[in-house]
Amino acid sequence: MISVQLQSRSCHELSGREAIKEFNSNLKNGLTAEEVASRYETYGWNELPIKPGKPAWLRFLLQFHQPLLYILLIAGAVKAFLGSWTNAAVIWGVTVINAVIGYVQEAKAEGAIASLAKAVTTESTVLREGQTLQIPSRDLVPGDIVLLTSGDKVPADLRLLNTRSLQVDESALTGESVPVDKSIQPLPKDTPLAERINMTYAGSFVTFGQGTGIVIATAGTTEVGQISKSMEQRVNLSTPLTRKFAKFSRILLYAILTLATLTFAIGLGQGESWIYMFEAAVALAVSAIPEGLPAVVTITLAIGVNRMARRHTIIRKLPAVEALGSTTVICSDKTGTLTENQMTVQAIYAGGQNYQVSGSGYSPKGEIIHPTNNHSESVFEDGLLSQALKESLIAGVLCNDSQLKHAGEHWSVVGDPTEGALIAAAAKADLTQSALAASKPRLDSIPFESEYQYMATLHDADFRTIYIKGSVEALLKRCSQMIDREGQIVPLEQAQIEQAVEAMTAEALRVLAFAKKIVAPHQHSIDHDNIETGLVFLGLQGMIDPPRPEAIAAVHACQTAGIQIKMITGDHISTARAIAQRMGIQKTKQVLGFEGQQLAKMDDRQLAQAIEDGDVFARVAPAQKLRLVEALQSKGEIVAMTGDGVNDAPALKQADIGIAMGKGGTEVAREAADMLLTDDNFASIEAAVEEGRTVYQNLRKAIAFLLPVNGGESMTILISALLARDLPILSLQVLWLNMINSLTMTVPLAFEPKSNGLMQQSPRNPKEPLITKKLLRRILTVSLFNWILIFGIFEWAKFTTGDVAVARTMAIQSLVAARIVYLLSISQLGISLFNYIRGRSTLITNAPILIVGIVAAVALQIVFSQWNVMNILFETAPLTWNQWLICLVPMLPMIPTAIFANYIDQS
């Protein structure tokens, strides 16, 4: 039996003959039916298992798995046991509302494994028993001989045996931005994944040429399968917000249980009935639990989601909104996010002259600029479109198998991105592909082969001409002449050309050389012998995937906000460094970069230091991306990771916030991510970070508004119970305040605009608690006021009216009146009004939403006290006009209290 899978991870070391022997196969005939059946039994189908998600009913039940809800559920059960079914129903209703909100909030079940399965599901051309067959990719087994041709999706991991001009797009797996030329020669053991040119991997695409390979890994043992396993083992990390809420909930749970138990025990010791003390303990517990907080958090996050959608960001998981605002490091792939994801010619050398090319992508908009001594001029000015430049551009268009297409303003390439860039560059000099193809029709061609490093085409024009494009090394050794600016043939100036090449490569440009050869008028075909000598050098074109201008500005904005930017890419280190330099992604004058081979030799401590110091990480394997993210998290960083390929999925899932490309990314990456960029633009990440910070700012306002009410209610009930006084507020009335009134008045805070200088602030300390010392001082100050207010109004009203129900109703309405003043004090509207009173010109923003919330709260409070149904349900009583006016009095002392609270919060 074959030792398949043992050697599958290092088959790039083997020769083709050794690989065939290792897998006990046959290049001419393939496997027999008996061998295929036997290998099915051993290795199974070539498909990835789909891990089933949790059923809907279980996800709903898990929403009750929260410490604070346990108290409410138990309290409701005891109330029901005592016969207070109305109280029990209301308490249980609150828990169900919270569960429904949490269920809606939860992201859809992870579909990344299913998407990975799709990545290897396709039709394959295979050789079995000497016959060429079309079979589903799931039927492949190790040892199968697979035939590849342009347009095919690679169905499994293959060791290549034969190639003819084979180019494969592996960007989804390796991050390489251009198709890779394949060969069959063995490679060293430590060759990085992205440089294993004698291998093709499941899920990649053949863009050009043909090839034959032997299946060396299927299903879970493929590179894609290994990623699948790492994702399956990974559990979703909580966000900073969920971690802080969990810690806050635990602390609050212990405090509530301790106080409620203490209150119950002291009351019994003072001779009170256990039923009265249990009501007091339940009221204390209910008052201390901020029932409206989960709903307010969810609504605030949802509003943030809608805002982000308008800024090209789709959030799949609500907590990710706030996590963005906490981000301290953004790890970004180069391709598409920071760059245009379109190769662009930026420099040309022809006839001894250097030219610059403006514009970006495949659009023909732009100019070819000739730098003179004092200024730059377009090649259309003063006859600067030299014959040498024209010939170089024509060669790039004719020696080309790709085409450009456009829909409206959007241009794209059908074929090789490098060839698309050459067509776009020529179009900027009014040399169109269609016109050139008509005037110089192609007669024959030699496709690009990695062995020769060039492509050649034969054309019929005034003279039969061969145009050649390829690497500088391949063409220069075949040239003895070149053309000058006027198009005259002159001796080759190799030193000058090599100097131009060095200048382009220093800018990390990918350089192609161009040449031509005049042949006999009767020649109709070409082969390699025709171009071994006698070529005339035409010029050089240097291209790169350029940075997006808006992304450069966004990187600067993030750095100003104290967020580090790290580039983690599958591209070459020189290209990545050049892009980073142009974008300002560096801590020092020089960009510090590391390659995947270097990272592989580092232990965890060294890796943590490298990720801290480094700016660029190139040629990284999927597992290394994951290690880099984990290393940052181990240092306490909140990591946002961008990606678009299968290889990015584990790191996206591990990161605190995974960001996938919505336009050009793979479905695997989208399913693993927390958010999608609809425009695949880094600038949208910066906008999302701003929105995330705004969301946290508004959440903090909501907490500062909600918790003082809970504090005041708890203090009132605790002291009243210990003093054996009538309770100023009952548990059901507390639930009304904490849910209905709180939601009505707090939701407008979710619409608050960002504060000035928000993106000039450093990221929040990830270890900062949900309730900071400043916020705690504010909460205690306002809680003390609310306690005095509730207790004082209740005792006064009970003394003057003799009606406990009226006294409780007046205490509640007074508290709501004071809350309106406090709400204004922490809102942008209140700040704007305060500045206006002080004579400062200010813009009053978001006034309608806040006013609607206040009006709705007042209307509900009128119903709460004046409608007899509510009187029966909540044990309230109708108030007279005079009693209503008395309830408004506490608004006055709340003004200095709110001002003092703002002062201690900002000090």
XYZ file of N, CA and C in Angstrom, residues 23-131:
327
model
N 3.248 7.047 -4.862
C 1.795 6.875 -4.819
C 1.330 5.672 -5.654
N 2.296 4.860 -6.076
C 1.970 3.610 -6.759
C 0.974 3.837 -7.896
N 1.327 4.787 -8.768
C 0.435 5.134 -9.868
C 1.155 4.938 -11.195
N 0.490 5.362 -12.292
C 1.050 5.178 -13.633
C 0.722 6.403 -14.471
N 1.751 7.056 -15.007
C 1.537 8.303 -15.736
C 0.719 8.096 -17.007
N 0.916 6.985 -17.697
C 0.234 6.764 -18.984
C -1.182 6.229 -18.811
N -1.400 5.392 -17.803
C -2.692 4.725 -17.664
C -3.503 5.165 -16.448
N -2.847 5.802 -15.476
C -3.567 6.175 -14.256
C -3.828 4.965 -13.382
N -4.846 5.045 -12.523
C -5.185 3.961 -11.601
C -6.196 3.008 -12.233
N -6.215 1.796 -11.733
C -7.228 0.831 -12.158
C -8.459 0.983 -11.268
N -9.575 0.406 -11.710
C -10.824 0.486 -10.950
C -10.654 -0.154 -9.576
N -9.912 -1.265 -9.516
C -9.702 -1.945 -8.240
C -8.910 -1.074 -7.269
N -7.871 -0.403 -7.784
C -7.071 0.480 -6.928
C -7.903 1.654 -6.423
N -8.741 2.213 -7.312
C -9.591 3.338 -6.903
C -10.536 2.914 -5.786
N -11.177 1.743 -5.952
C -12.108 1.256 -4.929
C -11.403 1.041 -3.598
N -10.196 0.469 -3.658
C -9.443 0.230 -2.436
C -9.093 1.537 -1.732
N -8.739 2.534 -2.514
C -8.348 3.815 -1.901
C -9.548 4.598 -1.375
N -10.726 4.377 -1.976
C -11.941 4.955 -1.388
C -12.115 4.452 0.046
N -11.886 3.134 0.230
C -12.062 2.530 1.550
C -11.090 3.138 2.560
N -9.892 3.438 2.103
C -8.858 3.945 3.008
C -8.975 5.443 3.265
N -9.203 6.209 2.202
C -9.113 7.668 2.320
C -10.453 8.398 2.210
N -11.496 7.688 1.788
C -12.814 8.310 1.716
C -12.949 9.266 0.539
N -14.059 9.996 0.545
C -14.354 10.931 -0.540
C -13.492 12.191 -0.416
N -13.292 12.824 -1.538
C -12.531 14.078 -1.575
C -13.465 15.247 -1.275
N -13.924 15.315 -0.029
C -14.793 16.411 0.390
C -14.599 16.645 1.879
N -14.808 17.867 2.296
C -14.607 18.223 3.692
C -15.893 18.020 4.477
N -15.810 17.470 5.683
C -17.024 17.294 6.499
C -17.569 18.640 6.940
N -18.878 18.736 6.962
C -19.535 19.973 7.381
C -19.980 19.815 8.833
N -19.465 20.646 9.684
C -19.831 20.585 11.089
C -21.211 21.205 11.285
N -22.182 20.440 11.814
C -23.532 20.992 11.964
C -23.569 22.102 13.003
N -24.355 23.117 12.736
C -24.496 24.213 13.688
C -25.510 23.872 14.765
N -25.607 24.692 15.793
C -26.571 24.464 16.866
C -27.977 24.722 16.336
N -28.948 23.890 16.738
C -30.332 24.136 16.301
C -30.863 25.439 16.880
N -31.880 25.990 16.218
C -32.421 27.289 16.618
C -32.938 27.268 18.054
N -33.614 26.185 18.436
C -34.191 26.135 19.789
C -33.108 26.171 20.863
N -31.968 25.508 20.585
C -30.885 25.506 21.557
C -30.239 26.882 21.650
N -30.071 27.555 20.493
C -29.494 28.902 20.521
C -30.384 29.853 21.309
N -31.715 29.636 21.231
C -32.638 30.483 21.995
C -32.517 30.204 23.492
N -32.485 28.927 23.874
C -32.384 28.583 25.291
C -31.084 29.086 25.901
N -30.019 29.087 25.107
C -28.731 29.546 25.617
C -28.730 31.033 25.950
N -29.716 31.774 25.425
C -29.803 33.196 25.750
C -30.141 33.416 27.229
N -30.730 32.383 27.881
C -31.055 32.505 29.310
C -29.849 32.166 30.191
N -28.756 31.743 29.541
C -27.558 31.340 30.286
C -26.740 32.577 30.642
N -27.355 33.428 31.501
C -26.702 34.653 31.958
C -26.935 34.789 33.460
N -25.907 35.107 34.219
C -26.036 35.152 35.680
C -27.171 36.041 36.173
N -27.312 37.224 35.587
C -28.332 38.151 36.086
C -29.740 37.659 35.795
N -29.889 36.901 34.704
C -31.217 36.372 34.397
C -31.604 35.238 35.335
N -30.591 34.547 35.893
C -30.912 33.487 36.848
C -31.715 34.045 38.018
N -31.299 35.214 38.496
C -31.978 35.815 39.647
C -33.428 36.114 39.309
N -33.655 36.680 38.112
C -35.021 37.010 37.718
C -35.866 35.753 37.561
N -35.307 34.709 36.966
C -36.060 33.468 36.779
C -36.446 32.854 38.129
N -35.482 32.841 39.061
C -35.770 32.281 40.384
C -36.793 33.140 41.119
N -36.623 34.484 41.014
C -37.567 35.382 41.679
C -38.980 35.186 41.140
N -39.097 35.035 39.818
C -40.412 34.800 39.221
C -41.011 33.488 39.682
N -40.160 32.444 39.815
C -40.656 31.137 40.249
C -41.189 31.197 41.679
N -40.461 31.884 42.574
C -40.914 31.999 43.960
C -42.202 32.810 44.039
N -42.286 33.892 43.239
C -43.515 34.694 43.200
C -44.695 33.830 42.769
N -44.468 32.985 41.771
C -45.548 32.097 41.314
C -45.924 31.113 42.413
N -44.937 30.591 43.132
C -45.189 29.648 44.223
C -46.025 30.286 45.316
N -45.803 31.600 45.536
C -46.562 32.318 46.569
C -47.916 32.785 46.073
N -48.212 32.511 44.803
C -49.517 32.885 44.263
C -49.553 34.233 43.583
N -48.432 34.947 43.501
C -48.406 36.264 42.839
C -48.133 36.055 41.352
N -49.128 35.546 40.656
C -48.934 35.172 39.252
C -48.705 36.380 38.353
N -49.324 37.504 38.686
C -49.105 38.706 37.873
C -47.649 39.142 37.962
N -47.138 39.201 39.185
C -45.739 39.570 39.364
C -44.818 38.586 38.645
N -45.121 37.294 38.791
C -44.290 36.277 38.147
C -44.305 36.434 36.632
N -45.485 36.709 36.075
C -45.606 36.833 34.620
C -44.801 38.006 34.097
N -44.851 39.139 34.826
C -44.111 40.321 34.383
C -42.607 40.068 34.472
N -42.156 39.454 35.575
C -40.720 39.176 35.736
C -40.249 38.220 34.649
N -41.018 37.167 34.413
C -40.637 36.224 33.355
C -40.695 36.885 31.978
N -41.650 37.776 31.802
C -41.764 38.476 30.523
C -40.509 39.280 30.209
N -39.934 39.905 31.255
C -38.709 40.676 31.066
C -37.566 39.762 30.620
N -37.466 38.587 31.239
C -36.392 37.660 30.855
C -36.568 37.155 29.429
N -37.827 36.921 29.034
C -38.076 36.454 27.668
C -37.726 37.542 26.657
N -38.058 38.793 26.984
C -37.727 39.912 26.081
C -36.210 39.984 25.883
N -35.477 39.853 26.985
C -34.022 39.879 26.868
C -33.501 38.705 26.044
N -34.108 37.537 26.208
C -33.675 36.363 25.446
C -33.947 36.543 23.959
N -35.098 37.112 23.621
C -35.440 37.341 22.217
C -34.460 38.326 21.590
N -34.153 39.395 22.327
C -33.196 40.375 21.819
C -31.830 39.721 21.604
N -31.397 38.904 22.555
C -30.106 38.223 22.403
C -30.106 37.250 21.242
N -31.244 36.575 21.025
C -31.337 35.616 19.922
C -31.215 36.325 18.580
N -31.886 37.467 18.474
C -31.796 38.251 17.236
C -30.385 38.774 17.038
N -29.733 39.138 18.153
C -28.387 39.699 18.082
C -27.359 38.670 17.596
N -27.552 37.410 17.978
C -26.549 36.392 17.656
C -26.352 36.256 16.151
N -25.152 36.168 15.734
C -24.846 36.027 14.301
C -25.330 34.681 13.797
N -25.564 34.585 12.509
C -25.990 33.313 11.928
C -24.905 32.259 12.147
N -25.323 31.016 12.154
C -24.399 29.907 12.430
C -23.240 29.917 11.446
N -22.073 29.558 11.951
C -20.880 29.603 11.111
C -21.028 28.670 9.913
N -20.751 29.222 8.698
C -20.818 28.410 7.481
C -19.481 28.269 6.806
N -18.398 28.567 7.541
C -17.086 28.537 6.908
C -16.690 27.141 6.439
N -17.011 26.113 7.217
C -16.614 24.764 6.817
C -17.363 24.346 5.557
N -18.657 24.710 5.498
C -19.436 24.400 4.291
C -18.852 25.116 3.089
N -18.402 26.356 3.275
C -17.812 27.097 2.169
C -16.502 26.468 1.729
N -15.725 25.971 2.695
C -14.492 25.281 2.332
C -14.788 24.021 1.526
N -15.883 23.345 1.860
C -16.253 22.165 1.086
C -16.556 22.546 -0.355
N -17.218 23.694 -0.543
C -17.506 24.162 -1.899
C -16.208 24.433 -2.666
N -15.166 24.858 -1.928
C -13.912 25.211 -2.591
C -13.265 24.022 -3.290
N -13.623 22.786 -2.901
C -13.025 21.626 -3.558
C -14.062 20.803 -4.323
N -15.224 21.363 -4.552
C -16.254 20.646 -5.291
C -16.292 21.160 -6.719
N -15.853 20.312 -7.660
C -15.830 20.698 -9.065
C -15.700 19.442 -9.911
N -15.768 19.616 -11.232
C -15.544 18.498 -12.148
C -14.050 18.397 -12.460
N -13.557 17.166 -12.604
C -12.139 16.946 -12.861
C -11.964 16.054 -14.085
N -10.881 16.327 -14.820
C -10.489 15.448 -15.925
C -9.379 14.545 -15.412
N -9.623 13.221 -15.444
C -8.711 12.283 -14.802
C -8.387 11.134 -15.760
N -7.219 10.564 -15.585
C -6.784 9.423 -16.400
C -6.915 8.147 -15.566
N -7.792 7.224 -16.005
C -7.967 5.955 -15.305
C -8.037 4.822 -16.323
N -7.270 3.777 -16.068
C -7.216 2.595 -16.945
C -6.977 2.982 -18.404
N -6.125 4.007 -18.573
C -5.754 4.433 -19.915
C -6.784 5.299 -20.615
N -7.892 5.634 -19.936
C -8.948 6.455 -20.538
C -9.056 7.798 -19.826
